XYZ file of C-alpha atoms in Angstrom:
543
model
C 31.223 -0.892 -41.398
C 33.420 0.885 -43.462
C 34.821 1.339 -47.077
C 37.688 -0.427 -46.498
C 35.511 -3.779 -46.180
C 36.543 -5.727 -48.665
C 36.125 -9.493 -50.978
C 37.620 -11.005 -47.451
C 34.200 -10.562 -45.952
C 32.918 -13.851 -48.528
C 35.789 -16.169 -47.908
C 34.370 -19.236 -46.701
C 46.104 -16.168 -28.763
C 48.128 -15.095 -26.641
C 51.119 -13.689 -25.847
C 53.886 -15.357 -23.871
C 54.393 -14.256 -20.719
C 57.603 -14.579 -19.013
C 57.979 -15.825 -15.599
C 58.518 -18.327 -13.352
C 58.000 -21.955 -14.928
C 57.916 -24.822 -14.066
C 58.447 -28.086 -14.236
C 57.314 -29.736 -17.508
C 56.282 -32.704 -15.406
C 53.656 -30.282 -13.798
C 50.206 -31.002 -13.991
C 48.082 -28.654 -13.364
C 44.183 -28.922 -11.543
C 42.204 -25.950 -13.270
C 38.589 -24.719 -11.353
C 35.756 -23.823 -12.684
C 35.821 -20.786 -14.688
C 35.005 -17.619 -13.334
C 34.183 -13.814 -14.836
C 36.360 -11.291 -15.340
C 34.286 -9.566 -17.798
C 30.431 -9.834 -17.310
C 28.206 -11.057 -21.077
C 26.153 -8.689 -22.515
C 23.737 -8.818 -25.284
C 24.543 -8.100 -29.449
C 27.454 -8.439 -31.007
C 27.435 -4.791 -31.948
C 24.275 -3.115 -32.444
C 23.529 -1.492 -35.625
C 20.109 -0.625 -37.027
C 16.935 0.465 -34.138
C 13.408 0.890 -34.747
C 10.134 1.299 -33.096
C 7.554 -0.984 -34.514
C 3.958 -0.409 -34.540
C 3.581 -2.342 -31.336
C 5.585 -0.141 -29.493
C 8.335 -2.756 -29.964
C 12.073 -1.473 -29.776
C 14.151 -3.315 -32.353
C 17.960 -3.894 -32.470
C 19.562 -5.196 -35.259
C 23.188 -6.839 -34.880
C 25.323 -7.467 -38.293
C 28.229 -9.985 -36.574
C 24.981 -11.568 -34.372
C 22.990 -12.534 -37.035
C 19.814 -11.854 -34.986
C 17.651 -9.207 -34.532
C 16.298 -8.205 -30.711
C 13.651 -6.907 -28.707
C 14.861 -4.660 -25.844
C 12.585 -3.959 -22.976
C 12.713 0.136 -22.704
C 12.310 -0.220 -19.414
C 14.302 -3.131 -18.091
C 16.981 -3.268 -20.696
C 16.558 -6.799 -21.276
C 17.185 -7.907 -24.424
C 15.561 -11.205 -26.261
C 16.026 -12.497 -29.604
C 13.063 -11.403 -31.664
C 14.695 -12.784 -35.258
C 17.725 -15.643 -34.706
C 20.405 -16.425 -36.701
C 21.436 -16.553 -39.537
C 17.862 -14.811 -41.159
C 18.089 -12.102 -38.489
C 21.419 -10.094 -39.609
C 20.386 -6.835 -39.692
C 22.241 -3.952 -40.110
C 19.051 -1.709 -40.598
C 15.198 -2.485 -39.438
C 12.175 -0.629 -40.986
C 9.474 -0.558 -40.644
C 5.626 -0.761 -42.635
C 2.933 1.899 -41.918
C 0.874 -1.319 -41.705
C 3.461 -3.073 -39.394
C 5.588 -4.712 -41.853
C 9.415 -5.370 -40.873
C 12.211 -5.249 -43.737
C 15.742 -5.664 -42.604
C 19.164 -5.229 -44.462
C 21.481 -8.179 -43.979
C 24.645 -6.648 -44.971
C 27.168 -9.117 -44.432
C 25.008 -11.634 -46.488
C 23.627 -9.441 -49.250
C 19.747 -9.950 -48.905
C 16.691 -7.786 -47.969
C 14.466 -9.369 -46.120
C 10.916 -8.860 -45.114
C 8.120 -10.080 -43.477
C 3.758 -8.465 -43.554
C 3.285 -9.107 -40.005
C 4.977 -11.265 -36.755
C 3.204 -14.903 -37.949
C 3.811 -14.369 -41.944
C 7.438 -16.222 -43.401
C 10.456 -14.477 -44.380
C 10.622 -13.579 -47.812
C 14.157 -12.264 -49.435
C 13.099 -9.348 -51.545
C 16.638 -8.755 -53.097
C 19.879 -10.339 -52.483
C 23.303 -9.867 -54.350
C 23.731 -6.536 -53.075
C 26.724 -6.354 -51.253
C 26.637 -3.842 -48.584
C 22.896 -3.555 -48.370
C 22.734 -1.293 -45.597
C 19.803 1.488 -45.030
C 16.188 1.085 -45.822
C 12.969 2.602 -44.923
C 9.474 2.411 -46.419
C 6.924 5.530 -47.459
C 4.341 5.908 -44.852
C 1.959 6.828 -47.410
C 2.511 4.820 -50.081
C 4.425 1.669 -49.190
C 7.209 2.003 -51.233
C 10.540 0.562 -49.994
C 14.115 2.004 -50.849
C 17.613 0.626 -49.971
C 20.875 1.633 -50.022
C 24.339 0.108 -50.785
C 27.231 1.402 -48.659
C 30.847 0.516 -48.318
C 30.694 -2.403 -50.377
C 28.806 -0.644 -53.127
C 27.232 2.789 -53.411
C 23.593 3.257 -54.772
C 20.056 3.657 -53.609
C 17.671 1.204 -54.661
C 13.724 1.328 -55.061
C 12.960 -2.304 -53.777
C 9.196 -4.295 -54.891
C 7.469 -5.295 -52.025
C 5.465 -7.797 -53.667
C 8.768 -9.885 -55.088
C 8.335 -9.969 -58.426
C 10.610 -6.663 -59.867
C 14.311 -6.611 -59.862
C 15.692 -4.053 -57.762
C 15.109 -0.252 -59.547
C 18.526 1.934 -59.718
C 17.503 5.215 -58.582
C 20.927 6.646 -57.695
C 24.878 5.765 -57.340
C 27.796 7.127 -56.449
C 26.292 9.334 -53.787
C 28.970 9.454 -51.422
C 27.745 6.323 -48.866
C 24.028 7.098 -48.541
C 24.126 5.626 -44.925
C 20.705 5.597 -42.200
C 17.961 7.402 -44.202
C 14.707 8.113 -43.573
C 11.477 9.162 -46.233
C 9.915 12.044 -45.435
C 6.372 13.819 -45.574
C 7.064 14.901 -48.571
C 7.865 11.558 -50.870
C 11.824 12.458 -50.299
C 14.947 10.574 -48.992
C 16.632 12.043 -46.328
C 20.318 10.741 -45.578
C 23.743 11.317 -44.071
C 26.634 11.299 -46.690
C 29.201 8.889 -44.601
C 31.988 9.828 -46.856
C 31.089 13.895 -47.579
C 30.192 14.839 -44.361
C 26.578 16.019 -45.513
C 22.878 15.878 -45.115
C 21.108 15.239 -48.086
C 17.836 14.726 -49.517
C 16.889 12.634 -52.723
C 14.123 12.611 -55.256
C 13.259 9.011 -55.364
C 11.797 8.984 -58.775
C 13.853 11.178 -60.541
C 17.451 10.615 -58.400
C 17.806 14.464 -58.056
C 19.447 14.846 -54.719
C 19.746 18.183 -52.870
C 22.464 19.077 -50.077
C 20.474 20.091 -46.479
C 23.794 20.815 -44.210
C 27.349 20.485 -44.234
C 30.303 19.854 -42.240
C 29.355 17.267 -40.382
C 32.323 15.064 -39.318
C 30.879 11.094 -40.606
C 27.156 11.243 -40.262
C 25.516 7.556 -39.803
C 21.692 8.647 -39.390
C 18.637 10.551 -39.382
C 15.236 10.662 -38.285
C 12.426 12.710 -37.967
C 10.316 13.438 -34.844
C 6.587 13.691 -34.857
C 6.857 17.411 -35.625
C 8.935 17.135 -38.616
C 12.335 17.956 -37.193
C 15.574 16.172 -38.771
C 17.871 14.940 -36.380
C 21.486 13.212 -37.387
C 23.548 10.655 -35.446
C 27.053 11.586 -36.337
C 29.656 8.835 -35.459
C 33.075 10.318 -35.422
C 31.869 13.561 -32.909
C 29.265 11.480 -31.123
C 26.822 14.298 -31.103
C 23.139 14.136 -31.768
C 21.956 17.087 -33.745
C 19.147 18.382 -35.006
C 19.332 19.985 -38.089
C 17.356 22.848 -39.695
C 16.056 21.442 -43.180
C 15.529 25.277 -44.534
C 18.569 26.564 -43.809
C 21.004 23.893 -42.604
C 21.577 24.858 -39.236
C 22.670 22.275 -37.197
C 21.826 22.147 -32.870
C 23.693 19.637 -30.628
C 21.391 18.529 -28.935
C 23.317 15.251 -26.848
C 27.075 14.406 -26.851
C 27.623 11.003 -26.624
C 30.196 8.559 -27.161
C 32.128 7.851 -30.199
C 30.850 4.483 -32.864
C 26.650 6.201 -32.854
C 25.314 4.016 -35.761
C 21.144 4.431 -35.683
C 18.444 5.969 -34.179
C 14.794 5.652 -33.739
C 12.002 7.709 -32.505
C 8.830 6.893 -30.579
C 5.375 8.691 -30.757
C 6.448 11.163 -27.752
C 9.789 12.019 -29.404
C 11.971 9.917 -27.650
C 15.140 9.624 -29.205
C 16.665 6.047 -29.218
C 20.759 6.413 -30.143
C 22.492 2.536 -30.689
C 26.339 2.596 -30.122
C 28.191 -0.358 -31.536
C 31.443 -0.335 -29.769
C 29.462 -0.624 -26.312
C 26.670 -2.883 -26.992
C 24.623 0.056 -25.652
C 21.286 2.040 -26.658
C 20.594 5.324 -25.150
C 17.601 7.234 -24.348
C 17.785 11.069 -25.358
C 15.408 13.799 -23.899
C 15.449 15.893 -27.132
C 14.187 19.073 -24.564
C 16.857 18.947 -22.045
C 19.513 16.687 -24.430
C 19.987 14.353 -20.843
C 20.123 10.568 -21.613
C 19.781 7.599 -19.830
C 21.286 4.233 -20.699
C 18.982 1.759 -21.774
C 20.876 -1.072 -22.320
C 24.925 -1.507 -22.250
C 27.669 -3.917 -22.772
C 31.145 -4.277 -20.917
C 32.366 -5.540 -24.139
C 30.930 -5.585 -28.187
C 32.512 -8.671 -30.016
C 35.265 -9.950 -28.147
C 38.254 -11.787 -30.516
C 42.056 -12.384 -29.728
C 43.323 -11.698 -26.251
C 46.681 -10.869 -25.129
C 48.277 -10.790 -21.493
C 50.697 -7.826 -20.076
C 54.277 -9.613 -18.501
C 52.613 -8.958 -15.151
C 49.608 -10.272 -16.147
C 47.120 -7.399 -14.401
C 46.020 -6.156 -17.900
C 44.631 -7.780 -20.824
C 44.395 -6.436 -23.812
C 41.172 -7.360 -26.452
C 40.645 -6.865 -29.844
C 37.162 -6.074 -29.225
C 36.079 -5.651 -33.019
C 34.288 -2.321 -32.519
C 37.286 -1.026 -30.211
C 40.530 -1.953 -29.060
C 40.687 -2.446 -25.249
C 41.985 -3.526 -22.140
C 40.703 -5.279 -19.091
C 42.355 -4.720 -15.546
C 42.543 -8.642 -14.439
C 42.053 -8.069 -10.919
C 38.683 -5.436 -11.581
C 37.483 -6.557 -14.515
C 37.094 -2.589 -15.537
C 37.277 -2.262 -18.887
C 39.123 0.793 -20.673
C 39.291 2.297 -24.332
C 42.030 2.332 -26.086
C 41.157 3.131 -29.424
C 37.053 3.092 -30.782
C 35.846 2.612 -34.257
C 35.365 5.693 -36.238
C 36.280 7.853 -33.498
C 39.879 6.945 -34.149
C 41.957 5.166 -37.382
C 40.754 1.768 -35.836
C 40.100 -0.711 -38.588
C 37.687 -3.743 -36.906
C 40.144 -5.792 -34.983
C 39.352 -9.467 -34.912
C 42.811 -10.453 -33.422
C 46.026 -9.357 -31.671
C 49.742 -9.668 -31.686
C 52.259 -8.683 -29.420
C 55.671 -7.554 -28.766
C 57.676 -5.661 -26.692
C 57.198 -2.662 -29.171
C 54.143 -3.286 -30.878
C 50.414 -4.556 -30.650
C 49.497 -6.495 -34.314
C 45.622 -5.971 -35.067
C 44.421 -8.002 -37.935
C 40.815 -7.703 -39.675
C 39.788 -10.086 -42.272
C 37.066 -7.611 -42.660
C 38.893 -4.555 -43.812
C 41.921 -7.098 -45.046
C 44.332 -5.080 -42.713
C 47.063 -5.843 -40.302
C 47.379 -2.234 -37.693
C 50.330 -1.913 -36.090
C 50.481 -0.484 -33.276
C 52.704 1.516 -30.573
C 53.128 -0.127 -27.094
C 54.332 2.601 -25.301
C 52.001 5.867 -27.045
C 49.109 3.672 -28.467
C 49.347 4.651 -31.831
C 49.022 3.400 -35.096
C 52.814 2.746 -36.922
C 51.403 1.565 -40.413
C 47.932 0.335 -41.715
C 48.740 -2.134 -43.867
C 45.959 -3.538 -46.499
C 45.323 -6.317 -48.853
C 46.021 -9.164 -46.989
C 43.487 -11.754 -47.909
C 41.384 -12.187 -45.043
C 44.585 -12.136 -42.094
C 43.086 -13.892 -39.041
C 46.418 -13.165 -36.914
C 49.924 -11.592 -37.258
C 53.227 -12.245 -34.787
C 56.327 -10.497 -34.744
C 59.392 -12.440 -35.055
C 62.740 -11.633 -33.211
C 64.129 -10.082 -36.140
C 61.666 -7.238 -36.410
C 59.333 -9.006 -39.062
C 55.923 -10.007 -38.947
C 54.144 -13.052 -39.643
C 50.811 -12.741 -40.920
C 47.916 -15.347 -41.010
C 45.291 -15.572 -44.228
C 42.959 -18.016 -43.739
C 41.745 -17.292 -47.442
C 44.893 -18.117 -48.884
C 45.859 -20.570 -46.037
C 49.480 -18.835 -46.024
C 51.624 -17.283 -43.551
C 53.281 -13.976 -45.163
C 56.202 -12.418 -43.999
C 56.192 -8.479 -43.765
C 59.056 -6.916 -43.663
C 61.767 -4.662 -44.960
C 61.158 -0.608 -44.569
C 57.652 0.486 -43.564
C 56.665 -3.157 -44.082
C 56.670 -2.746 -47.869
C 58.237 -6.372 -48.475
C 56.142 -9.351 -48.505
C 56.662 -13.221 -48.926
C 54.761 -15.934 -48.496
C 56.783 -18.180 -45.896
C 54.700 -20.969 -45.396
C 51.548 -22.334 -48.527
C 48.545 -25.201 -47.702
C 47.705 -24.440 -44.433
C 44.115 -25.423 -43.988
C 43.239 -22.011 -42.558
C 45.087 -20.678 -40.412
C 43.221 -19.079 -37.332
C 45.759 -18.411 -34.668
C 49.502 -18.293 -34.031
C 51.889 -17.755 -30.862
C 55.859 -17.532 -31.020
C 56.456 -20.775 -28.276
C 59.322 -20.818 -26.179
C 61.160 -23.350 -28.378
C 61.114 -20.882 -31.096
C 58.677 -22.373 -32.654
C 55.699 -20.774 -34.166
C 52.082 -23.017 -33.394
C 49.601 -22.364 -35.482
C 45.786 -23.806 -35.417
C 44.331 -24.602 -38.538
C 40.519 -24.507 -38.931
C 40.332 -27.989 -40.490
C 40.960 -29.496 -37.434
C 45.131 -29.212 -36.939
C 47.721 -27.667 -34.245
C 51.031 -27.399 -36.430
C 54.290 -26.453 -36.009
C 56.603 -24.410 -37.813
C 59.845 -23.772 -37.482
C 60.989 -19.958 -38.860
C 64.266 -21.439 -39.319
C 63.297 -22.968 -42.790
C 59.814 -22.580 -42.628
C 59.056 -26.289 -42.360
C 56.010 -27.647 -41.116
C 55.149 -31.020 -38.534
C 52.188 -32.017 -37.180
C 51.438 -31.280 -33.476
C 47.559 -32.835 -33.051
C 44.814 -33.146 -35.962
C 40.773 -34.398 -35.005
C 40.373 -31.159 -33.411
C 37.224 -29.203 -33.915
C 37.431 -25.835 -35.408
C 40.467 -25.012 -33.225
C 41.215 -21.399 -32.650
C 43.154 -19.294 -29.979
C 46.241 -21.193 -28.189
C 48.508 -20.047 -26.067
C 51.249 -21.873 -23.778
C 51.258 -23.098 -20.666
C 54.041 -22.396 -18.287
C 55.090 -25.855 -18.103
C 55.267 -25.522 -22.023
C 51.908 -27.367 -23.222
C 49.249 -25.909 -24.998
C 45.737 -24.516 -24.188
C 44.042 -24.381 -27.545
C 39.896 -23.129 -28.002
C 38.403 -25.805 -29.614
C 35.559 -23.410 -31.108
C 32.849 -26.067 -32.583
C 33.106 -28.588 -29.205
C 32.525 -25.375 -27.140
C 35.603 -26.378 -24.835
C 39.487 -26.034 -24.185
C 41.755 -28.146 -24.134
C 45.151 -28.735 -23.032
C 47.909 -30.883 -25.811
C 51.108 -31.742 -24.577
C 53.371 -31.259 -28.098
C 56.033 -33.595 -26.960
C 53.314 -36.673 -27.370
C 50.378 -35.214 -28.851
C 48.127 -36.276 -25.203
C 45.896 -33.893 -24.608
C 42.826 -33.471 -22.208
C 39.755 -31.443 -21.887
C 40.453 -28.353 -19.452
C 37.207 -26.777 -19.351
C 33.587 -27.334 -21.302
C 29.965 -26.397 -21.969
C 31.494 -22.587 -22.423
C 29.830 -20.235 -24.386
C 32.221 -20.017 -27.738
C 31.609 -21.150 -30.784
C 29.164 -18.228 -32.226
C 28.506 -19.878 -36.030
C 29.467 -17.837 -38.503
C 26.935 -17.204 -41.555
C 27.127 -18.434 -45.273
C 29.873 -17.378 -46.750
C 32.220 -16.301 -43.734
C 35.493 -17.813 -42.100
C 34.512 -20.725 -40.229
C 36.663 -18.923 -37.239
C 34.250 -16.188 -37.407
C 35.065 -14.315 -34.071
C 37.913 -16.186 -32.927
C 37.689 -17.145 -29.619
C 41.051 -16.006 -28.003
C 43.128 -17.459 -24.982
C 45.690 -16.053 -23.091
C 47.965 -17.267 -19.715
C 49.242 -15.778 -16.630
C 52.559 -17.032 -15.199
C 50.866 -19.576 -12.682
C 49.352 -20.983 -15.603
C 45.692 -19.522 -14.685
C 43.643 -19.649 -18.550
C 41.829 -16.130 -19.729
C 39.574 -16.678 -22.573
C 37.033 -14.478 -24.368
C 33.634 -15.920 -24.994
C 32.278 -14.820 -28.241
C 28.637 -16.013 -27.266
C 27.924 -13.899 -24.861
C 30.737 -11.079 -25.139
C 32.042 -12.137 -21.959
C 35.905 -12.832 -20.546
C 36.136 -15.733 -18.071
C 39.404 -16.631 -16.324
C 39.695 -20.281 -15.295
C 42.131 -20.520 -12.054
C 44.850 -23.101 -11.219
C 44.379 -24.318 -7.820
């Protein structure tokens, strides 16, 4: 996650494709749905460990769950579930204890062993991120990052606050406690390798340079090694001196790593789902596990309808229709990508919006880069660009659409007030702009003078929409796990598809919408729609 993560995080699709339609007595018969876009586990993986069982660990922050993944198999299981398991870090206990960080949420959690209960050890800590316990002595730290900065000496037993043993370090990221009683960290936002006097908060710089270090580790022998995320090397790094060895180069988005008793090194990667074995001898790796997608959100169709593109949370993608091959665009922390959770589109421009870093991206169609990063929106679920070069924007905190506009998109109004969260929003051929409202609402607006009507209301947690060529609507109806199709002219509507796997349930705190599911269409009217259960994309086919 990164600093740009902001109060939006605790607030409690698809572009129109030209072509040949027809007629709006047409009614179409839709199969079964079929994959474009195979599931995967996670929803992101974050924090790995090794427990003393031999276990490998994952921990997922937007999955709420934590997992056991067979080393050999790659089959993941959930070890932890939702909404308890939301881990962005795992440690664990020289006497088998587990402590996680749930960062979204706050707390640090723990448990003595697999049969004992949960306890929450400390919670209003936003950003809890990193932990790790003292082999020899049991202690537990923690550290704050993005949302705060400190580390944190944290009482197993329950009964102390939470002891202050340094802030302002610079985003003390994945740490681990040495041999020697010390802390050793990345600095996320200084590029270095530190390591820190837990009782007196003395902290001493090991090696710089490093592009955005997420984590280090030692191996049985004592050696420091650092996952850095914007290079996607794996280095080892000389704790006398600060020389630093590549060792593996990876991909782009590293977060943590883990090592077993034979020095193993165990690498997570959040934009691809994916955990990687490293032979620290040879620096060869071998994928244990890997996803086709991380977190899949809004969804938007090319005019021909072969490509579609994803706001994939951890990356910014698109999917060839026909192959289902999935491509990178942009990844998190190995480019200015800001945790897309939706997108727009244009002729010009691709809209990414984040209610997690508050930001709508703009972006160029025709080079794929980034035209203006615009910030403190609160919480935009969606953004649309109107004919007249403006852009609509969506905050389901405020439950407002705000108009950007004017040069570099320095002017903003709010064009519409009292939506009952706004999720989703498509520019209809009438016009119109439809808009689903997490209360349970399809609504219309018209840009002309902003003013509202009521398209269909009793739906549950609706989400992405988009329109059909015969000029009805396909709107994600998150919390029934099914779409359905409205007809706006009467308000009919009927169920086109259900028992999917949508509707992931967002923790305490969050936007009900969560990880909108999105929806796109092709010009036969054939439905795309990404799955935020199982990270899939399923197409279902007109026949």
């Amino acid at each position: 996650m990164n600093n740009r993560i902001a109060a939006a995080v605790f607030f409690g699709v698809s572009m129109l494709v030209a072509g040949c339609a027809t007629s709006p007595a047409t009614t179409y018969d839709y199969g079964r749905p079929e994959v474009v876009v195979a599931p995967s586990s996670f929803m992101g993986v974050h924090g790995i460990a090794i427990d003393a069982k031999g276990r490998l660990l994952a921990g997922s922050v937007v999955g709420n769950a934590i997992y056991e993944v067979d080393r050999s198999s790659g089959k993941a299981s959930v070890f932890i579930a939702p909404p308890h398991g939301q881990a962005d870090d795992i440690a664990i206990g020289s006497k088998g204890e587990l402590a996680w960080t749930s960062f979204l949420q706050g707390v640090l959690r723990y448990r003595a062993s697999d049969d004992a209960p949960i306890k929450v050890l400390a919670k209003d800590l936003p950003g809890i991120n990193s932990l790790d316990f003292d082999k020899k002595t049991g202690r537990l730290y923690a550290s704050q990052v993005f949302l705060g900065d400190a580390l944190w000496e944290i009482d197993v037993a329950g009964q102390k606050p939470p002891r202050l043993i340094k802030k302002d370090m610079g985003g003390l990221n994945g740490f681990e406690v040495g041999k020697d009683g010390w802390i050793y960290a990345p600095l996320w936002f200084k590029g270095q390798v530190v390591k820190v006097n837990p009782d007196s908060g003395e902290m001493v710089v090991i090696a710089s340079g490093l592009q955005t270090p997420a984590a280090v580790n030692f191996d049985s022998t004592g050696r420091l090694y650092v996952a850095d995320t914007k290079s996607g090397q794996l280095m080892r790094i000389d704790t006398g001196n600060g020389a630093k060895t590549v060792v593996a180069q990876l991909k782009t988005s590293l977060d943590n790593l883990a090592i077993n008793k034979q020095d193993r090194i165990y690498v997570s990667n959040m934009a691809d789902n994916s955990i990687e074995e490293v032979d620290a001898a040879s620096g060869k790796s071998r994928t244990v596990i890997k996803g086709g997608l991380a977190a899949p959100g809004g969804i938007k169709l090319s005019a021909d309808g072969n490509t579609l593109y994803v706001a994939d949370l951890f990356a910014f993608r698109s999917v060839d229709t026909r192959s289902g091959i999935v491509t990178d665009i942009k990844r998190m922390h190995g480019s200015d990508l800001e945790y897309p959770f939706a997108i727009g589109a244009s002729d010009k421009h691709f809209l990414l919006t984040s209610w997690f870093t508050s930001t709508l991206q703009i972006i160029d169609r025709a080079s794929m880069k980034s035209v203006a990063a615009l910030h403190d929106f609160k919480a935009p679920a969606d953004a649309i660009e109107l004919p007249d070069g403006s852009i609509l924007v969506a905050e389901i905190a405020t439950g407002s659409l705000v108009r950007v506009s004017g040069k570099d998109y320095k002017q903003r109004t709010v064009a519409v007030q009292g939506l009952g969260g706004p999720v989703q929003m498509i520019l209809a051929r009438d016009g119109n702009v439809y808009v689903t409202e997490a209360v349970g609402k399809l609504t219309r607006i018209n840009p002309k003078d902003w003013s509202a009507s009521l398209v269909a209301d009793g739906l549950k947690l609706p989400e992405g929409l988009a329109e059909t060529p015969n000029g009805r609507f396909v709107v994600a109806e998150a919390a029934a796990r099914q779409l359905i199709e409205i007809d706006p002219a009467t308000g009919a509507r009927r169920v086109v598809a259900a028992d999917l796997p949508i509707g992931f349930e967002a923790g305490p705190g969050l936007p009900p919408s969560y990880v909108a599911t999105g929806v796109a269409i092709d010009a036969r009217g054939n439905i795309y729609f990404s799955a935020d259960r199982n990270n899939a994309i399923y197409r279902i086919p007109v026949r």
